[in-house]
Coordinates of C-alpha atoms and ligand atoms in Angstrom, one line a residue:
T1 CA 0.1 0.4 0.0
L2 CA 1.3 3.6 -0.6
P3 CA 2.3 5.8 2.4
L4 CA -0.9 8.5 2.0
E5 CA -1.4 10.9 5.0
H6 CA -4.2 12.4 3.4
G7 CA -6.1 9.2 3.5
A8 CA -8.6 7.3 5.1
H9 CA -7.6 7.4 8.3
R10 CA -10.0 4.2 9.8
I11 CA -10.2 0.1 8.3
G12 CA -13.6 -0.9 8.8
N13 CA -17.1 0.6 9.9
R14 CA -17.5 3.0 12.8
T15 CA -18.7 0.8 16.4
D16 CA -19.2 4.3 18.5
A17 CA -22.8 5.4 20.0
D18 CA -23.1 7.9 16.8
M19 CA -22.3 5.6 13.7
T20 CA -24.5 2.7 15.6
R21 CA -27.9 5.1 15.6
W22 CA -27.2 6.5 12.8
R23 CA -26.6 2.8 10.8
S24 CA -30.2 1.9 13.0
Q25 CA -32.4 4.4 11.1
R26 CA -32.9 3.2 7.5
L27 CA -35.2 5.5 6.1
G28 CA -34.3 9.3 6.1
Q29 CA -35.8 11.9 3.9
F30 CA -33.9 14.5 1.8
I31 CA -35.1 18.1 1.5
H32 CA -33.5 20.7 -1.5
W33 CA -35.2 23.4 -0.6
G34 CA -34.0 27.2 -2.4
L35 CA -34.5 30.2 -4.7
Y36 CA -34.4 26.7 -7.9
A37 CA -37.7 26.3 -6.9
I38 CA -39.0 29.7 -7.2
P39 CA -38.3 29.3 -11.2
G40 CA -39.6 25.5 -10.9
G41 CA -37.6 24.2 -13.4
E42 CA -39.0 26.9 -16.5
W43 CA -38.1 30.5 -17.5
K44 CA -39.6 32.9 -19.3
G45 CA -42.2 30.5 -20.8
K46 CA -39.3 27.7 -21.5
T47 CA -38.5 25.0 -19.5
Y48 CA -35.2 23.9 -18.4
N49 CA -35.2 20.0 -19.1
G50 CA -32.1 19.6 -16.7
A51 CA -32.5 19.8 -12.7
A52 CA -33.9 22.0 -12.0
E53 CA -31.7 23.4 -9.0
W54 CA -29.3 24.3 -11.3
I55 CA -31.0 25.9 -13.4
R56 CA -29.0 28.9 -12.9
S57 CA -26.6 27.3 -15.5
W58 CA -28.9 27.0 -18.3
K59 CA -27.9 29.1 -21.4
E60 CA -31.8 30.6 -21.3
M61 CA -31.0 31.8 -18.1
P62 CA -29.8 34.9 -17.4
Q63 CA -27.2 34.6 -13.8
Q64 CA -28.2 38.3 -12.4
E65 CA -31.7 37.7 -12.9
Y66 CA -31.1 33.9 -11.0
D67 CA -29.0 35.7 -8.3
N68 CA -32.0 38.4 -7.8
L69 CA -34.7 36.1 -7.2
Y70 CA -33.6 36.3 -3.7
K71 CA -36.1 38.9 -3.6
Q72 CA -39.0 36.6 -4.1
F73 CA -37.6 34.2 -1.5
N74 CA -40.5 34.5 1.2
P75 CA -42.8 31.1 1.2
V76 CA -45.9 32.1 3.2
N77 CA -46.8 29.0 4.0
Y78 CA -44.2 27.8 5.3
R79 CA -45.1 25.6 8.7
P80 CA -41.7 23.0 10.3
E81 CA -43.8 21.3 12.7
E82 CA -46.4 20.0 9.2
W83 CA -43.4 19.0 7.6
A84 CA -41.8 17.3 10.7
Q85 CA -45.4 15.5 11.3
Q86 CA -45.9 14.1 7.8
A87 CA -41.7 13.4 8.2
S88 CA -42.4 11.5 11.1
D89 CA -45.8 9.8 10.2
M90 CA -43.7 8.6 6.6
G91 CA -41.7 6.7 9.4
A92 CA -38.9 8.9 8.8
K93 CA -36.0 8.0 11.8
Y94 CA -33.7 11.5 9.8
M95 CA -33.4 14.4 7.6
I96 CA -31.2 15.6 5.3
I97 CA -31.4 19.8 4.4
T98 CA -29.7 21.9 2.1
T99 CA -28.8 24.5 3.4
K100 CA -26.6 26.0 1.2
H101 CA -26.5 24.3 -3.0
H102 CA -24.6 25.0 -5.0
D103 CA -25.9 28.6 -5.6
G104 CA -24.7 29.8 -2.9
F105 CA -28.5 30.9 -1.5
C106 CA -27.8 30.3 2.8
L107 CA -31.1 29.4 4.0
W108 CA -29.9 31.0 7.6
P109 CA -28.6 33.9 8.6
S110 CA -25.0 33.6 8.1
K111 CA -22.9 36.6 8.8
Y112 CA -20.2 35.6 6.8
S113 CA -22.9 35.6 3.6
K114 CA -24.8 38.0 2.3
Y115 CA -26.8 35.7 0.4
T116 CA -29.1 34.6 2.6
V117 CA -32.6 34.4 4.4
A118 CA -31.7 38.0 6.0
A119 CA -31.6 39.5 2.4
S120 CA -35.5 38.4 1.3
P121 CA -38.3 39.1 2.5
W122 CA -38.9 36.6 4.4
K123 CA -35.8 37.7 6.9
K124 CA -36.0 34.8 9.4
D125 CA -33.8 32.4 10.0
I126 CA -35.0 28.9 7.9
I127 CA -32.8 26.3 10.1
G128 CA -33.2 26.7 12.9
P129 CA -37.1 26.2 13.5
M130 CA -36.7 23.1 10.7
V131 CA -34.4 21.5 13.4
D132 CA -36.6 22.0 15.9
A133 CA -39.6 20.9 14.3
Y134 CA -38.4 17.8 13.8
N135 CA -35.6 16.8 16.7
K136 CA -39.0 17.6 18.3
K137 CA -40.3 14.5 16.6
G138 CA -37.3 12.4 17.1
I139 CA -36.1 13.0 14.0
D140 CA -32.1 13.7 13.5
V141 CA -31.0 16.6 11.3
Y142 CA -28.2 16.6 9.1
L143 CA -27.2 19.7 7.0
Y144 CA -26.3 19.1 3.6
F145 CA -23.5 21.5 2.6
S146 CA -22.3 22.2 -0.7
I147 CA -19.1 23.3 -1.0
I148 CA -18.8 25.1 -4.9
D149 CA -20.6 28.7 -4.5
W150 CA -21.4 29.7 -8.3
N151 CA -22.4 33.5 -5.6
Q152 CA -18.7 33.8 -4.0
P153 CA -15.9 35.4 -5.5
D154 CA -13.7 33.8 -3.9
W155 CA -14.9 30.7 -5.1
R156 CA -12.8 28.6 -8.5
A157 CA -13.3 25.9 -10.0
A158 CA -9.7 25.1 -10.6
L159 CA -6.0 27.1 -9.6
K160 CA -4.6 28.5 -12.4
T161 CA -2.8 31.6 -11.5
P162 CA -1.4 33.5 -7.8
A163 CA -5.1 35.3 -8.2
D164 CA -6.9 32.4 -8.3
A165 CA -5.0 30.7 -5.3
A166 CA -4.9 34.5 -3.1
A167 CA -8.7 33.7 -4.1
Y168 CA -9.5 30.0 -3.2
Q169 CA -7.3 30.3 0.6
R170 CA -9.7 33.2 1.3
F171 CA -12.4 31.1 0.0
K172 CA -11.7 27.8 2.2
V173 CA -11.4 30.1 5.5
F174 CA -15.0 31.3 4.9
V175 CA -16.2 27.7 4.0
K176 CA -14.8 26.7 6.9
N177 CA -16.4 29.7 9.0
Q178 CA -19.3 29.1 7.9
L179 CA -19.1 25.6 8.5
T180 CA -18.2 26.8 12.0
E181 CA -21.9 28.8 12.4
L182 CA -24.1 25.6 11.6
L183 CA -23.1 23.5 14.1
Q184 CA -22.4 26.2 16.2
R185 CA -26.5 27.4 16.3
Y186 CA -27.5 23.9 15.4
P187 CA -25.7 22.1 18.1
T188 CA -28.9 19.3 17.9
V189 CA -27.6 18.0 13.9
K190 CA -25.2 14.5 14.3
G191 CA -23.5 15.4 10.4
F192 CA -22.9 17.0 7.5
W193 CA -23.6 16.1 3.6
F194 CA -21.0 17.1 1.6
D195 CA -21.9 17.9 -2.6
G196 CA -20.0 20.3 -4.6
T197 CA -16.7 18.6 -4.1
W198 CA -15.7 17.3 -7.5
D199 CA -13.8 20.2 -9.4
D200 CA -9.7 20.2 -9.1
S201 CA -9.8 22.8 -6.7
W202 CA -11.2 21.0 -4.5
K203 CA -9.6 17.1 -5.4
N204 CA -5.9 18.9 -5.6
D205 CA -6.0 19.6 -1.7
G206 CA -6.8 15.9 0.2
A207 CA -4.6 18.0 2.5
F208 CA -7.5 21.0 3.9
S209 CA -10.2 18.5 2.7
D210 CA -8.9 16.5 5.7
E211 CA -8.0 18.7 8.1
L212 CA -11.7 19.9 7.7
E213 CA -12.7 17.5 8.7
Q214 CA -11.2 16.6 11.4
Y215 CA -11.4 20.1 12.5
L216 CA -15.2 19.3 12.8
Q217 CA -14.5 16.4 14.1
R218 CA -12.9 18.0 17.4
L219 CA -15.5 20.3 17.6
H220 CA -18.3 18.8 17.4
P221 CA -17.3 14.7 18.1
G222 CA -19.5 11.8 17.1
L223 CA -20.4 14.1 13.5
I224 CA -20.9 11.4 10.9
I225 CA -19.4 12.9 7.3
G226 CA -19.9 10.7 4.3
S227 CA -17.2 9.7 1.8
R228 CA -18.3 12.9 -0.6
L229 CA -16.3 15.1 1.1
R230 CA -12.5 14.0 0.9
A231 CA -10.1 13.4 -1.1
D232 CA -6.6 12.3 -0.4
E233 CA -3.4 13.7 -1.6
K234 CA -3.1 12.5 -5.0
G235 CA -7.2 13.2 -5.8
A236 CA -8.8 10.6 -5.3
R237 CA -12.2 10.4 -4.2
H238 CA -14.7 8.5 -2.1
F239 CA -12.0 5.5 -1.6
D240 CA -8.1 7.1 -1.3
S241 CA -5.5 5.5 -3.3
N242 CA -5.1 2.8 -1.4
S243 CA -8.9 1.9 -1.9
R244 CA -9.3 2.3 1.6
L245 CA -13.2 4.7 2.2
M246 CA -12.9 7.6 3.7
G247 CA -15.0 9.4 5.6
D248 CA -18.0 7.2 8.1
Y249 CA -20.0 5.8 5.5
E250 CA -19.8 5.4 1.4
Q251 CA -22.2 8.5 -0.5
G252 CA -21.3 7.6 -3.9
W253 CA -24.9 5.8 -4.1
E254 CA -26.7 8.7 -5.9
R255 CA -30.1 7.7 -8.2
K256 CA -28.5 3.9 -8.0
L257 CA -28.4 1.1 -5.5
P258 CA -25.5 -1.4 -5.2
E259 CA -26.8 -4.5 -6.2
K260 CA -25.6 -7.4 -3.9
S261 CA -23.4 -7.1 -1.1
A262 CA -20.2 -7.6 -2.9
D263 CA -21.0 -4.1 -4.2
V264 CA -20.3 -2.8 -1.1
H265 CA -17.0 -4.5 0.4
G266 CA -18.7 -4.6 3.8
N267 CA -18.9 -0.7 4.3
D268 CA -21.3 2.0 5.5
W269 CA -23.2 3.3 2.8
E270 CA -26.4 5.4 2.3
G271 CA -28.2 6.0 -1.2
V272 CA -30.3 8.9 -1.7
M273 CA -32.8 8.8 -4.3
T274 CA -35.2 10.8 -6.7
I275 CA -38.9 10.8 -6.9
P276 CA -38.7 12.5 -10.6
E277 CA -36.0 10.1 -13.1
N278 CA -34.0 13.3 -12.4
Q279 CA -34.9 16.3 -10.0
W280 CA -33.7 17.4 -6.8
G281 CA -35.9 21.1 -6.1
Y282 CA -39.0 21.5 -7.1
N283 CA -40.0 21.3 -10.7
A284 CA -43.3 22.8 -12.2
K285 CA -43.3 19.3 -14.9
W286 CA -42.4 16.4 -13.8
T287 CA -41.3 14.1 -16.8
G288 CA -40.2 10.8 -17.1
H289 CA -40.8 8.0 -14.9
I290 CA -42.2 8.9 -11.2
K291 CA -41.6 6.2 -9.6
S292 CA -44.4 5.0 -7.3
S293 CA -44.8 3.9 -3.3
N294 CA -44.1 -0.1 -3.9
E295 CA -40.8 0.9 -6.2
L296 CA -39.5 3.4 -3.4
I297 CA -40.7 0.6 -0.8
E298 CA -38.4 -1.7 -2.5
M299 CA -35.3 0.2 -2.7
L300 CA -35.4 1.0 1.6
V301 CA -35.9 -2.7 1.4
K302 CA -32.7 -3.5 -1.0
S303 CA -31.0 -1.0 0.7
A304 CA -31.1 -2.7 4.4
S305 CA -31.1 -5.8 3.4
L306 CA -27.6 -4.7 1.6
G307 CA -27.0 -2.7 4.5
G308 CA -27.6 0.5 3.8
N309 CA -30.0 3.3 4.4
F310 CA -32.1 4.9 2.0
V311 CA -32.9 9.0 1.9
I312 CA -36.0 9.9 -0.3
N313 CA -36.0 13.2 -1.3
F314 CA -38.9 16.1 -1.9
G315 CA -38.2 19.6 -3.1
P316 CA -41.0 21.4 -1.7
K317 CA -42.5 24.9 -3.7
S318 CA -41.3 27.7 -2.9
D319 CA -44.2 28.8 -0.9
G320 CA -43.1 25.9 1.7
T321 CA -46.2 23.1 0.3
F322 CA -45.1 20.2 -0.8
R323 CA -46.4 18.5 -4.3
T324 CA -49.4 16.4 -4.5
E325 CA -47.5 12.9 -5.3
E326 CA -45.1 13.9 -2.5
V327 CA -47.6 14.0 0.2
Q328 CA -49.2 11.1 -1.5
R329 CA -45.6 9.2 -1.5
M330 CA -45.2 9.8 2.3
Q331 CA -48.8 9.3 3.4
E332 CA -48.6 5.5 1.4
I333 CA -44.9 4.7 2.9
G334 CA -45.8 5.4 6.2
H335 CA -49.0 3.1 5.5
W336 CA -46.7 0.8 4.7
M337 CA -44.2 1.4 7.2
K338 CA -46.8 1.6 10.3
I339 CA -46.9 -2.3 9.4
N340 CA -43.9 -3.6 8.7
S341 CA -41.3 -1.4 9.9
S342 CA -39.8 -3.5 12.1
A343 CA -38.3 -6.1 9.4
I344 CA -36.8 -2.5 8.0
D345 CA -35.8 -0.1 11.6
G346 CA -32.0 -1.8 12.6
G347 CA -31.9 -3.9 9.7
T348 CA -28.3 -4.9 7.8
D349 CA -27.6 -7.3 5.1
A350 CA -28.7 -11.3 7.2
G351 CA -25.5 -13.2 4.8
F352 CA -28.2 -16.0 3.5
A353 CA -29.1 -16.7 -0.3
K354 CA -30.3 -14.5 -2.2
Q355 CA -34.5 -15.5 -3.5
D356 CA -36.7 -14.1 -6.9
W357 CA -38.8 -13.3 -4.1
G358 CA -37.6 -10.5 -2.6
Y359 CA -34.8 -9.5 0.2
Y360 CA -33.9 -11.0 3.2
I361 CA -33.6 -8.3 6.0
R362 CA -31.6 -9.7 9.4
K363 CA -32.7 -7.2 12.6
S364 CA -28.9 -6.4 13.8
G365 CA -27.5 -9.0 16.5
T366 CA -30.1 -10.9 16.6
D367 CA -31.9 -14.6 15.1
S368 CA -34.8 -12.7 14.1
V369 CA -34.3 -12.1 9.9
Y370 CA -37.4 -10.8 7.7
M371 CA -38.2 -11.9 4.0
V372 CA -39.5 -9.1 2.1
V373 CA -41.9 -10.4 -0.5
C374 CA -42.1 -8.2 -3.7
N375 CA -42.3 -10.6 -6.4
V376 CA -44.7 -13.4 -5.8
P377 CA -44.3 -16.8 -7.4
V378 CA -47.5 -18.3 -9.9
S379 CA -46.4 -21.7 -7.9
G380 CA -47.2 -19.7 -4.3
N381 CA -44.0 -21.5 -2.7
L382 CA -41.4 -19.2 -1.6
R383 CA -37.8 -21.5 -1.1
V384 CA -35.1 -20.8 1.6
K385 CA -32.0 -21.9 1.5
L386 CA -31.1 -21.4 5.3
P387 CA -26.8 -21.0 6.2
A388 CA -25.3 -24.4 7.4
Q389 CA -25.9 -24.7 11.3
T390 CA -29.1 -21.7 10.9
T391 CA -32.5 -24.2 12.2
L392 CA -36.0 -22.9 11.5
A393 CA -37.4 -22.1 15.4
N394 CA -40.7 -20.4 13.6
V395 CA -42.2 -19.0 10.6
T396 CA -45.0 -16.1 11.8
S397 CA -46.0 -12.7 8.9
L398 CA -47.4 -9.5 10.0
E399 CA -50.4 -9.6 8.5
K400 CA -52.8 -11.9 8.4
N401 CA -53.6 -14.5 5.6
I402 CA -49.9 -14.2 4.3
I403 CA -49.0 -18.1 4.9
S404 CA -51.0 -21.7 4.2
G405 CA -49.7 -24.6 6.2
T406 CA -46.4 -24.9 8.1
P407 CA -43.2 -24.8 6.3
E408 CA -41.8 -27.9 3.7
L409 CA -38.3 -29.4 4.0
I410 CA -37.6 -30.0 0.5
G411 CA -33.8 -30.5 0.8
K412 CA -31.1 -29.9 2.6
N413 CA -31.7 -26.3 4.6
E414 CA -34.3 -25.6 2.6
Y415 CA -38.1 -25.5 2.9
F416 CA -41.3 -24.5 0.5
I417 CA -43.0 -21.7 3.0
H418 CA -46.5 -22.1 0.7
L419 CA -48.4 -18.0 0.8
D420 CA -52.1 -17.9 0.9
H421 CA -53.0 -17.8 -2.8
K422 CA -54.3 -13.4 -1.5
S423 CA -53.3 -11.5 -4.1
Q424 CA -51.7 -8.2 -2.2
D425 CA -50.6 -5.2 -3.9
A426 CA -47.8 -4.2 -1.8
P427 CA -44.5 -5.7 -0.4
F428 CA -45.3 -7.9 2.6
V429 CA -43.0 -9.3 5.3
I430 CA -42.5 -12.9 6.8
L431 CA -40.6 -13.2 10.5
L432 CA -38.6 -16.2 10.3
Q433 CA -37.2 -16.6 13.9
T434 CA -33.5 -18.7 13.7
S435 CA -30.8 -20.6 15.5
K436 CA -27.7 -21.2 14.9
E437 CA -26.4 -25.3 15.9
N438 CA -24.5 -26.9 15.6
R439 CA -27.7 -29.0 13.5
D440 CA -29.5 -28.6 9.7
N441 CA -33.2 -29.0 9.9
S442 CA -35.3 -28.6 12.1
S443 CA -38.5 -29.6 14.0
F444 CA -40.6 -29.2 10.3
E445 CA -41.8 -32.4 8.2
K446 CA -39.4 -34.2 7.0
A447 CA -39.0 -34.6 3.1
K448 CA -41.5 -36.9 1.7
T449 CA -39.6 -38.9 0.0
Ligands
LIG1 C1 -24.2 15.5 -13.0 O1 -23.0 16.1 -12.0 C2 -23.9 16.8 -10.1 C3 -23.8 17.8 -9.9 C4 -24.8 17.8 -8.4 C5 -25.4 17.4 -8.2 C6 -26.5 17.3 -7.0 N1 -26.6 16.4 -6.3 C7 -27.8 16.0 -5.5 C8 -27.6 14.9 -4.3 C9 -27.6 17.6 -5.5 O2 -27.7 18.3 -5.4 C10 -27.8 17.4 -6.6 O3 -28.1 19.0 -7.4 C11 -25.8 16.5 -9.0 C12 -24.8 15.5 -10.2

């Protein structure tokens, strides 16, 4: 391995209480809210076909006009308690809020920038009441922070001249000041979700990203920061030049999920997902495939089965309300979680052989293994192949009338669980109570020879 000064400083997952809590929380809510919600993907009758929060970069959007949108930011229908209640009803255990996206507009009255809510008609802090409302509902809050800041004159994507270097030096001080300010104003937050760290200026300064992470940890012990913040001294990101994960969890799963255990190498990881194909901020016209609640539930289940967290994104409107489709998803997912959340909370990779009908999730630290069935076989037989020396003590379903009879032993440590031929309109859950013993099979009926 290469001698690295600014590579991974820890091998393996964190085992402290804060990370154990994060790892048990599995379902999160992402909120992208800012000036981009005002145009909502359209400008002067034209539709921007990129992601709504990137409209400032559209050639049809005069940047000065975008930058002046702060004069219209006035979310008269913003009710953070209602936001928190609907997130709680969805079953979200943590929330990630954009404090500042790439456009540099701060949703808190930062003393280091003029480009904040304080300059808008709204005037007041947006972040504080949100953190308080979510914490009051027992939901942890993480702060999204974009390193890229299109509003800051000292921001540089690349350093070409000594003047660039001087400007960027000032910019780094600004970043450190804002992050310090956020931790001082909102001490209950559990971590940062960094973005906008792909440019050369950042990639070529691994030392700064490393020192910044260590500084933030000292300031706020236990802080959880994903792999997207850091670069090592060779410009490697997420994984250092020795292929070791930097940060506290793999943060690269954006609008995509791992397929199998081998894809995550035993690391903690988190997937973040949009409901439309690729819109994070509010976009008036959703086009393309809009994910149903059942699709999002299956992604959540798949994530938990692979030992990761799953965060669904919402883009509130500029007045502070949520669009119907998003309210619908929160209600439908919440209804499912009310019945099935025991399979999700504290769930992790069960290490069982994957079957076509769906996913296994082990309740961390227990012998309880949940089967979440997403694809009912026409045979009505759910095949279960237990690992060696694992016996089946009990099989129950979380809802009534799912299973018919007792499991049928069909081979060495292999069973069919027979389904009641009731049609299902959502994934359903079967709980396997297993035990590790130095024998295979168990009390269920012997194979019919
Ligand atoms: C392809 O380049 C990008 C750059 C930034 C993003 C941002 N990350 C997401 C979490 C959103 O904030 C999106 O704007 C996405 C794709």
